[in-house]
C-alpha cells in the first residue's frame, strides 16, 4: 500500500485552511491501494476548497454538498487521521465513501468551531415566556425583528425555512430532564413546512432583554425549570461526518466525533460495515451538551454483517443507532411494470432496489405478504420521488395502488457488542432487520427506551420485522425517565389487522435492569418471546399482548 502524506499538499496561499490540501492529495493520487495520512496536530477545514459532490442520504437532506475527503470507485483505501484533530468551519462533510471497497477510516477526532445548535440557561420561565442566558462567544446569535438568528464566522441561519428542535436538559446529568417536553418551534417570521410534524409545535417570538438575554414568547404548554438548559438545534440534516453509499467492507475505528450538524455515521446500500471504538460525544470540559443534531449512527438497507463494537454514543438529539429498511408504496402497477413512491421527503433521491433483489409486497392493512417478485431493472423518476421497476415476472396476483413494498433480503446480520449509549433525547438502538441480530454486553442510559424494535409505515416508512434477535447480558441503567416507558419495546407502530404476527423470535436473557419503576419489556405482535435470567433492582414488569409462544420468568431476582 502506497503512503501519501496530505501535509505535502499544503500550499502557502491556503492559510490555515486544509480543505484544498485534502482535495489535492486525493485528486492527484487516483487509483487503489493507497493510505492517505493526515498526521497529528490541528487541521482546520473550511467550505472553500472542498470538493462539490452530489449526495443523497436517506433520513437526511440530499443535494450538492461540500466534501473534504470524497472517495468514489476506489479499492483498498485508508484514510488515517494520524491522531490529529479535525476542526470544521462552516458546512462541509468530512468523509464520503461511494462505490468503494475495503476502505478504513481511523485515528482522528472531529469537532465544529461553532456547533449547529444553541443552548441557554433558563433564568425565568412561565408557560408564556422563557428567558435564556446564552454564552454569546460559544453560541453567537442575534435577533432581527422577532427572528432568532444564530451565526458563526462561516455561516448564518435566519431560520426562515426551518423548525427548531427544542429540549430541556439538566446541567447536572447532561441529559434531558424528566418530564421535559420535546417540541419543534417556529420562531419569528418564516414559511416553514408545518405539515405532519413528528412532535408538538411551539409558535414563538424572539426578542432581547436589556441585559442581552434571549426572550422567547409563546405557548410552551408547560413551565420549564430555572437553572436547567434549553437546547435548540437549528440546522438541516445536510452534513454528516461519514457517509457511506453503495460500498462494501468499510471499517471505522478509533474515531471521536464531538459535534456535527446531522448524523455521525450514515451508511446505505452497503455491505459489511464495522465500527470499532467510535466515540460520539461532546468534548469533555467544553460545556456543550449535544454531539449530533440527529442520530449518532444510521444504517439503511445495508447487508452482509454490521458490527458495532466498543463504541460510545452520547448526547445526541436523536438515537444511538438506527438499523432499518425502507417501505415504499405502490403508485401504479401492471404486468411486470411497477411504480413505487418514496413517501418521506428525506428518502427521495435514494435508490434502494437493484437487479436481483427479491421484494416483499405487503397488504397495507393486514401487513400480510402478498407476493415476492424479483427486480430486473430499477431507476429513479420524478426528481427522485418515484422508483420505476421492471420485474422479472408478473406476479400471479396483480399488485394494487397502496400496497407496501420492502426489500428484506438486502438487510444485515447485526452484532452490537460492548457499547454505551445515553444522555440523549430519545432511544438507544433501533433494530429492524430480518437477519440474525445479537445485542450483548452494552450499557443503556437513554432518556427513552434502550432498545426499540418497531416498524413504521406512517411517517418515516422504516421497515423492520425481525425474526431472530438475542438481547443478552446488557445493563439498562435508569432508562425511560423522559417518557416513562419500558426499557425494551417490541411493537410495530401500527398493529396489523390480520391474526398473524409482525415480529418473531426475540430472546431477552441475563440482562440487568436498574429502573425505578421496574418496567422492563413491552411487546405486541410477537411470535416467540423469551424473557429469562434477568435481574432487576425494582422488580420486573413485562407487558405482552397479541403475542404467542411467550416464555417469561415469573419472578425476577431483586438486588
XYZ file of C-alpha atoms in Angstrom:
559
model
C 0.000 0.000 0.000
C 1.449 3.344 -1.073
C 1.687 6.142 1.521
C 0.538 9.670 0.707
C 1.187 12.377 3.313
C -1.510 15.025 2.977
C 0.707 17.691 4.579
C 2.900 17.532 1.445
C -0.012 19.092 -0.472
C -0.350 22.199 1.702
C 0.414 25.469 -0.109
C 1.187 28.877 1.446
C -1.836 30.500 -0.182
C -4.127 28.089 1.696
C -3.547 29.831 5.031
C -4.855 27.629 7.823
C -7.468 26.012 5.568
C -6.576 22.373 4.921
C -9.538 21.521 2.677
C -7.585 22.319 -0.539
C -4.687 20.091 0.569
C -7.019 17.157 1.273
C -8.689 17.522 -2.120
C -5.339 17.840 -3.921
C -3.987 14.717 -2.224
C -6.965 12.622 -3.287
C -7.273 14.037 -6.818
C -3.572 13.853 -7.615
C -3.318 10.269 -6.340
C -6.074 8.348 -8.116
C -6.421 4.611 -8.064
C -6.325 1.940 -5.406
C -4.067 0.595 -2.635
C -3.261 3.961 -1.047
C -3.017 5.151 2.560
C -3.682 8.882 2.959
C -2.062 10.054 6.210
C -3.025 13.392 7.760
C -0.853 13.358 10.863
C -1.043 14.869 14.324
C -1.906 18.418 15.249
C -4.947 20.532 14.417
C -6.340 20.509 10.886
C -8.761 23.346 10.073
C -11.234 22.606 7.293
C -13.416 25.223 5.564
C -16.041 25.011 2.838
C -13.724 26.907 0.496
C -11.532 24.453 -1.348
C -13.640 21.413 -0.510
C -14.981 19.411 -3.435
C -18.599 19.679 -4.541
C -20.399 16.341 -4.549
C -23.938 15.075 -5.166
C -25.023 13.239 -2.001
C -28.464 11.807 -1.243
C -28.530 10.260 2.222
C -31.683 8.596 3.483
C -33.227 10.269 6.544
C -31.175 13.372 5.733
C -31.351 16.289 3.310
C -29.825 15.457 -0.056
C -28.280 17.549 -2.797
C -24.931 19.082 -3.720
C -22.615 19.360 -0.738
C -19.081 20.398 0.092
C -16.937 17.354 0.932
C -13.401 17.337 2.330
C -12.477 13.708 1.565
C -14.542 12.251 -1.280
C -13.763 8.639 -2.243
C -15.580 7.256 -5.275
C -14.990 3.978 -7.048
C -11.794 3.054 -5.185
C -10.447 -0.130 -3.587
C -8.183 -0.750 -0.619
C -8.009 2.827 0.663
C -7.041 4.023 4.144
C -7.823 7.499 5.494
C -5.541 7.750 8.520
C -6.037 10.795 10.703
C -2.765 10.023 12.450
C -4.192 11.050 15.796
C -4.908 14.575 14.580
C -7.852 16.830 15.341
C -10.131 17.936 12.527
C -11.795 21.287 13.246
C -14.704 22.128 10.940
C -15.591 25.684 9.923
C -18.846 26.002 8.031
C -20.914 23.379 6.269
C -18.809 20.568 4.887
C -18.969 16.782 5.176
C -15.597 15.360 6.260
C -15.813 11.909 4.581
C -17.937 10.492 1.744
C -17.327 6.902 0.582
C -19.273 5.873 -2.536
C -18.983 2.752 -4.706
C -15.813 1.707 -2.897
C -14.457 -1.488 -1.389
C -12.092 -2.195 1.516
C -11.937 1.303 2.993
C -10.696 2.127 6.502
C -11.087 5.498 8.226
C -9.229 5.747 11.511
C -7.377 7.701 14.216
C -8.951 11.136 14.197
C -11.029 13.499 16.328
C -13.606 15.841 14.793
C -15.404 18.920 16.091
C -17.063 22.140 14.912
C -15.885 25.627 15.883
C -19.474 26.759 16.391
C -21.955 23.908 16.920
C -25.128 23.778 14.839
C -27.326 24.217 17.896
C -27.665 26.771 20.694
C -28.005 26.151 24.413
C -29.003 28.672 27.048
C -29.510 28.582 30.808
C -33.126 29.155 31.787
C -33.280 32.251 34.010
C -37.032 32.695 34.185
C -39.912 30.650 32.816
C -43.676 30.726 32.632
C -45.990 28.905 30.259
C -45.952 32.002 28.023
C -42.282 33.047 28.031
C -38.748 31.824 28.706
C -35.680 33.994 29.344
C -32.317 32.437 28.433
C -28.747 33.416 29.274
C -26.627 32.312 26.309
C -22.851 32.335 26.048
C -22.522 34.678 23.062
C -18.928 33.594 22.375
C -19.697 29.883 22.248
C -23.149 30.275 20.668
C -23.246 33.640 18.862
C -26.675 34.886 17.777
C -28.681 37.994 17.144
C -32.366 38.915 16.938
C -33.876 40.566 13.857
C -37.441 41.636 14.256
C -38.924 38.614 16.032
C -36.456 36.172 14.446
C -33.771 34.298 16.361
C -30.642 34.245 14.137
C -27.722 32.019 15.182
C -24.476 32.542 13.296
C -20.773 31.756 13.074
C -17.854 33.198 11.140
C -18.642 30.880 8.224
C -22.462 30.765 8.280
C -25.692 32.392 9.390
C -29.134 30.877 9.748
C -32.217 33.081 9.930
C -34.457 30.001 10.369
C -36.943 31.330 7.829
C -37.440 27.857 6.386
C -36.725 25.719 9.439
C -38.389 24.484 12.556
C -36.162 24.324 15.644
C -35.981 21.123 17.713
C -36.133 22.012 21.426
C -35.440 20.009 24.583
C -34.849 20.934 28.224
C -31.621 19.436 29.626
C -30.179 19.062 33.103
C -26.727 20.656 33.644
C -26.048 18.104 36.396
C -26.695 14.901 34.442
C -26.060 16.237 30.939
C -29.249 14.553 29.716
C -32.872 15.575 29.158
C -34.785 16.395 32.331
C -37.555 14.068 33.500
C -40.929 15.425 32.455
C -39.440 17.749 29.847
C -41.270 18.201 26.560
C -39.818 17.565 23.129
C -41.067 20.204 20.711
C -40.496 21.808 17.349
C -40.503 25.597 17.382
C -41.354 28.140 14.717
C -39.520 31.259 15.878
C -40.421 34.614 14.289
C -41.424 35.107 10.698
C -40.898 32.336 8.175
C -42.502 29.819 5.887
C -41.573 26.511 7.476
C -43.259 23.291 6.439
C -45.585 22.666 9.377
C -47.442 19.672 7.938
C -47.316 16.235 9.548
C -44.813 17.231 12.233
C -43.477 14.394 14.435
C -43.630 16.497 17.637
C -45.699 19.265 19.225
C -45.250 22.767 17.794
C -44.342 25.959 19.642
C -45.038 29.204 17.776
C -42.653 31.728 19.329
C -41.423 35.306 19.022
C -37.860 36.303 19.897
C -36.540 39.491 21.467
C -33.568 40.693 23.527
C -33.783 41.874 27.107
C -31.764 44.957 28.208
C -29.207 42.528 29.659
C -28.756 40.834 26.275
C -30.658 37.685 27.191
C -32.845 35.887 24.650
C -36.554 36.147 25.449
C -38.920 33.704 23.745
C -42.667 34.289 23.953
C -45.462 31.917 23.012
C -47.384 28.938 24.373
C -44.857 26.412 25.698
C -47.568 24.076 27.065
C -45.590 23.579 30.294
C -43.298 25.521 32.637
C -39.555 24.903 32.435
C -37.278 24.963 35.466
C -34.825 27.861 36.035
C -31.280 26.560 36.173
C -31.894 23.930 33.518
C -30.669 24.387 29.946
C -32.827 24.746 26.837
C -31.226 23.194 23.751
C -32.341 24.348 20.289
C -30.996 22.713 17.108
C -31.142 24.936 14.033
C -29.682 23.130 11.043
C -30.959 20.986 8.233
C -29.652 17.427 8.118
C -27.112 18.375 5.486
C -23.626 17.383 6.642
C -22.926 14.117 8.409
C -19.383 13.241 9.467
C -19.101 9.979 7.492
C -21.457 8.990 4.659
C -21.119 5.529 3.078
C -23.061 4.560 -0.045
C -23.017 1.547 -2.377
C -19.778 0.294 -0.832
C -18.502 -2.851 0.851
C -16.018 -3.762 3.590
C -15.886 -0.335 5.229
C -14.285 -0.045 8.662
C -14.280 2.947 11.009
C -12.020 2.658 14.035
C -10.604 4.901 16.759
C -12.667 7.920 15.703
C -14.066 10.540 18.087
C -16.772 12.934 16.890
C -17.552 15.770 19.294
C -20.110 17.547 17.132
C -21.648 17.530 13.659
C -24.824 19.136 12.347
C -26.539 15.949 11.111
C -25.526 12.324 11.802
C -22.210 10.961 12.962
C -22.197 7.984 10.574
C -24.793 7.194 7.902
C -24.446 4.145 5.621
C -26.862 2.926 2.963
C -26.952 0.219 0.296
C -23.621 -1.018 1.607
C -22.285 -4.397 2.733
C -20.098 -5.439 5.676
C -19.751 -2.320 7.816
C -17.687 -2.305 11.018
C -17.382 0.395 13.685
C -14.850 -0.201 16.441
C -14.092 2.307 19.182
C -16.095 5.053 17.523
C -16.913 7.632 20.185
C -19.597 10.241 19.529
C -19.943 12.601 22.493
C -19.317 16.254 23.451
C -15.774 17.334 24.225
C -15.038 17.000 27.926
C -14.848 20.379 29.635
C -16.458 22.250 26.715
C -19.775 22.750 28.491
C -21.577 21.656 25.332
C -24.489 19.249 25.768
C -25.029 17.946 22.217
C -22.841 15.762 19.994
C -25.013 15.197 16.900
C -28.213 17.007 15.952
C -29.585 13.695 14.631
C -28.624 10.023 15.132
C -25.128 9.038 16.163
C -25.222 6.202 13.606
C -27.744 5.145 10.971
C -27.783 2.146 8.615
C -30.325 1.843 5.782
C -30.738 -1.204 3.529
C -27.249 -2.396 4.384
C -26.411 -6.089 4.059
C -23.753 -8.633 4.930
C -22.582 -8.103 8.507
C -22.942 -4.929 10.528
C -20.733 -4.784 13.642
C -20.623 -2.092 16.328
C -18.022 -2.913 18.965
C -16.759 -0.904 21.966
C -18.400 2.324 20.790
C -19.820 5.242 22.813
C -22.844 7.224 21.600
C -23.837 10.040 23.967
C -25.740 13.328 23.999
C -27.423 13.107 20.597
C -30.676 14.833 19.803
C -31.777 11.531 18.262
C -30.937 7.832 18.534
C -27.682 5.988 19.132
C -28.095 3.562 16.219
C -30.955 3.007 13.791
C -30.875 -0.068 11.557
C -33.742 -0.468 9.113
C -35.017 -0.831 5.594
C -37.439 1.391 3.685
C -41.096 0.855 2.874
C -42.165 2.232 -0.478
C -45.781 2.457 -1.603
C -47.185 1.221 -4.916
C -48.330 4.138 -7.083
C -49.039 2.177 -10.294
C -48.715 -1.487 -11.260
C -49.403 -3.604 -14.311
C -47.776 -6.761 -15.596
C -44.040 -6.511 -14.978
C -44.118 -2.713 -14.639
C -44.207 -1.179 -11.179
C -44.017 2.415 -9.933
C -43.197 2.938 -6.264
C -43.327 6.123 -4.225
C -40.794 7.206 -1.606
C -43.177 8.756 0.904
C -40.818 10.621 3.260
C -39.129 13.694 1.787
C -35.762 12.724 3.300
C -35.716 9.424 1.431
C -36.159 10.898 -2.020
C -33.286 10.608 -4.416
C -32.078 7.315 -2.908
C -32.367 4.116 -4.951
C -32.820 1.103 -2.661
C -33.586 -1.524 -5.320
C -31.147 -3.341 -7.578
C -31.499 -6.121 -10.180
C -31.864 -9.468 -8.455
C -33.447 -8.106 -5.272
C -36.445 -10.159 -4.154
C -39.081 -7.761 -2.854
C -41.833 -8.378 -0.342
C -45.211 -6.842 -1.162
C -47.491 -6.359 1.861
C -51.170 -5.644 2.234
C -51.269 -2.150 3.790
C -53.984 -3.100 6.294
C -53.119 -6.622 7.374
C -49.342 -6.374 6.710
C -49.568 -9.900 5.281
C -47.217 -10.836 2.443
C -48.990 -10.812 -0.925
C -46.090 -11.843 -3.173
C -42.284 -11.752 -3.562
C -41.366 -10.562 -7.070
C -37.762 -10.167 -8.295
C -36.354 -6.904 -9.672
C -34.996 -6.943 -13.227
C -34.381 -3.198 -13.532
C -34.846 -0.139 -11.301
C -34.412 3.607 -11.780
C -35.436 6.819 -10.061
C -38.028 9.129 -11.627
C -39.862 12.395 -10.949
C -36.922 14.076 -9.252
C -36.215 11.075 -7.044
C -39.748 10.820 -5.643
C -40.601 7.665 -7.589
C -38.911 4.380 -8.463
C -39.689 2.722 -11.810
C -39.204 -1.042 -11.606
C -39.383 -3.788 -14.190
C -39.943 -7.217 -12.622
C -38.532 -10.476 -13.916
C -42.049 -11.946 -13.957
C -45.509 -10.523 -13.454
C -46.989 -11.518 -10.060
C -49.807 -14.064 -10.216
C -51.975 -11.738 -8.123
C -51.864 -8.194 -9.508
C -50.363 -5.525 -7.261
C -52.639 -2.700 -6.133
C -52.020 1.009 -5.532
C -51.358 1.466 -1.834
C -49.589 -1.878 -1.370
C -46.415 -1.572 0.718
C -43.083 -2.854 -0.615
C -39.878 -3.672 1.263
C -36.521 -5.253 0.416
C -35.827 -7.601 3.360
C -33.104 -9.716 1.740
C -30.907 -6.630 1.434
C -30.504 -6.305 5.223
C -27.648 -7.203 7.579
C -26.796 -9.632 10.292
C -26.069 -7.431 13.313
C -23.685 -7.623 16.244
C -23.637 -4.772 18.776
C -21.133 -5.633 21.476
C -19.683 -3.693 24.418
C -21.132 -0.285 23.507
C -22.522 2.504 25.705
C -25.286 4.935 24.806
C -27.243 7.569 26.701
C -27.732 11.205 27.771
C -29.623 11.653 24.518
C -33.157 12.788 23.803
C -34.884 9.569 22.714
C -33.680 5.989 22.351
C -30.587 3.807 22.245
C -30.680 1.228 19.450
C -33.499 0.782 16.919
C -33.358 -2.601 15.303
C -35.237 -3.614 12.172
C -33.600 -6.479 10.286
C -34.997 -9.936 9.492
C -31.490 -11.399 9.747
C -29.907 -12.629 12.997
C -29.133 -9.824 15.456
C -27.204 -10.050 18.732
C -27.087 -7.140 21.196
C -24.858 -8.100 24.106
C -22.716 -6.539 26.807
C -23.940 -2.979 26.213
C -24.957 -0.266 28.669
C -28.046 1.891 28.097
C -28.815 5.147 29.930
C -31.128 6.774 27.378
C -33.967 9.095 28.347
C -36.411 6.839 26.483
C -36.141 3.106 25.796
C -32.761 1.457 25.404
C -33.836 -0.863 22.573
C -36.787 -0.451 20.229
C -37.906 -2.967 17.622
C -40.663 -1.300 15.650
C -41.714 -0.994 12.008
C -43.231 2.238 10.708
C -45.439 2.617 7.643
C -46.833 6.027 8.625
C -44.165 8.766 8.885
C -40.570 7.609 8.325
C -41.678 4.420 6.491
C -38.872 2.412 8.099
C -39.376 -1.304 7.590
C -38.453 -3.509 10.472
C -39.920 -7.019 11.075
C -37.364 -9.089 13.000
C -37.028 -12.888 13.017
C -34.050 -13.734 15.222
C -32.951 -11.315 17.963
C -30.916 -12.022 21.073
C -30.597 -9.312 23.748
C -28.136 -10.686 26.284
C -26.040 -9.527 29.260
C -26.746 -5.815 28.852
C -27.197 -3.192 31.564
C -30.195 -0.864 31.433
C -29.253 1.912 33.846
C -32.114 4.328 34.520
C -33.648 4.409 31.028
C -37.118 5.789 30.242
C -37.072 8.720 32.659
C -38.317 11.091 29.956
C -41.293 9.154 28.618
C -41.959 6.682 31.438
C -41.930 3.761 29.057
C -40.231 0.369 29.026
C -36.513 -0.368 28.644
C -37.132 -2.742 25.713
C -40.029 -2.064 23.332
C -41.005 -4.606 20.659
C -44.063 -3.495 18.713
C -44.920 -2.165 15.261
C -46.122 1.429 15.256
C -49.326 0.197 13.607
C -50.817 -3.158 14.561
C -51.713 -5.414 11.625
C -55.397 -6.122 11.090
C -54.749 -9.794 10.421
C -54.311 -12.510 13.027
C -50.628 -13.010 12.167
C -47.575 -11.597 13.924
C -45.253 -8.791 12.870
C -42.123 -9.788 14.851
C -40.691 -13.255 15.548
C -38.249 -14.926 17.941
C -36.931 -12.332 20.373
C -34.903 -13.552 23.355
C -34.083 -11.264 26.317
C -31.607 -13.130 28.510
C -29.407 -12.431 31.542
C -29.685 -8.643 31.465
C -29.549 -6.295 34.451
C -32.277 -3.655 34.752
C -31.839 -0.731 37.120
C -35.124 1.101 36.571
C -37.081 2.939 39.277
C -40.452 1.557 38.180
C -39.276 -1.879 37.028
C -40.859 -1.616 33.572
C -38.666 -3.949 31.588
C -40.286 -5.176 28.382
C -43.261 -4.087 26.271
C -44.186 -6.463 23.452
C -47.024 -6.665 20.942
C -47.493 -8.816 17.849
C -44.527 -11.093 18.625
C -44.442 -14.821 17.910
C -41.789 -16.294 20.166
C -40.879 -14.027 23.091
C -38.477 -15.307 25.769
C -37.540 -13.264 28.864
C -35.348 -15.332 31.203
C -32.447 -14.974 33.642
C -32.731 -11.206 34.056
C -32.207 -9.244 37.286
C -33.886 -6.020 38.338
C -33.298 -3.572 41.179
C -37.032 -2.812 41.485
C -38.793 -5.976 40.366
C -39.838 -6.665 36.819
C -42.841 -5.817 34.668
C -43.281 -7.492 31.287
C -46.238 -6.477 29.137
C -47.041 -8.904 26.325
C -50.218 -8.585 24.278
C -51.212 -10.204 20.988
C -48.156 -12.439 21.346
C -47.643 -16.179 21.000
C -45.171 -18.707 22.450
C -44.271 -16.425 25.346
C -41.798 -17.643 27.985
C -41.295 -15.154 30.824
C -39.772 -15.907 34.198
C -42.398 -15.279 36.843
C -40.043 -13.847 39.481
C -37.068 -11.626 38.735
C -34.125 -11.632 41.094
C -34.102 -8.348 43.026
C -30.808 -6.909 44.261
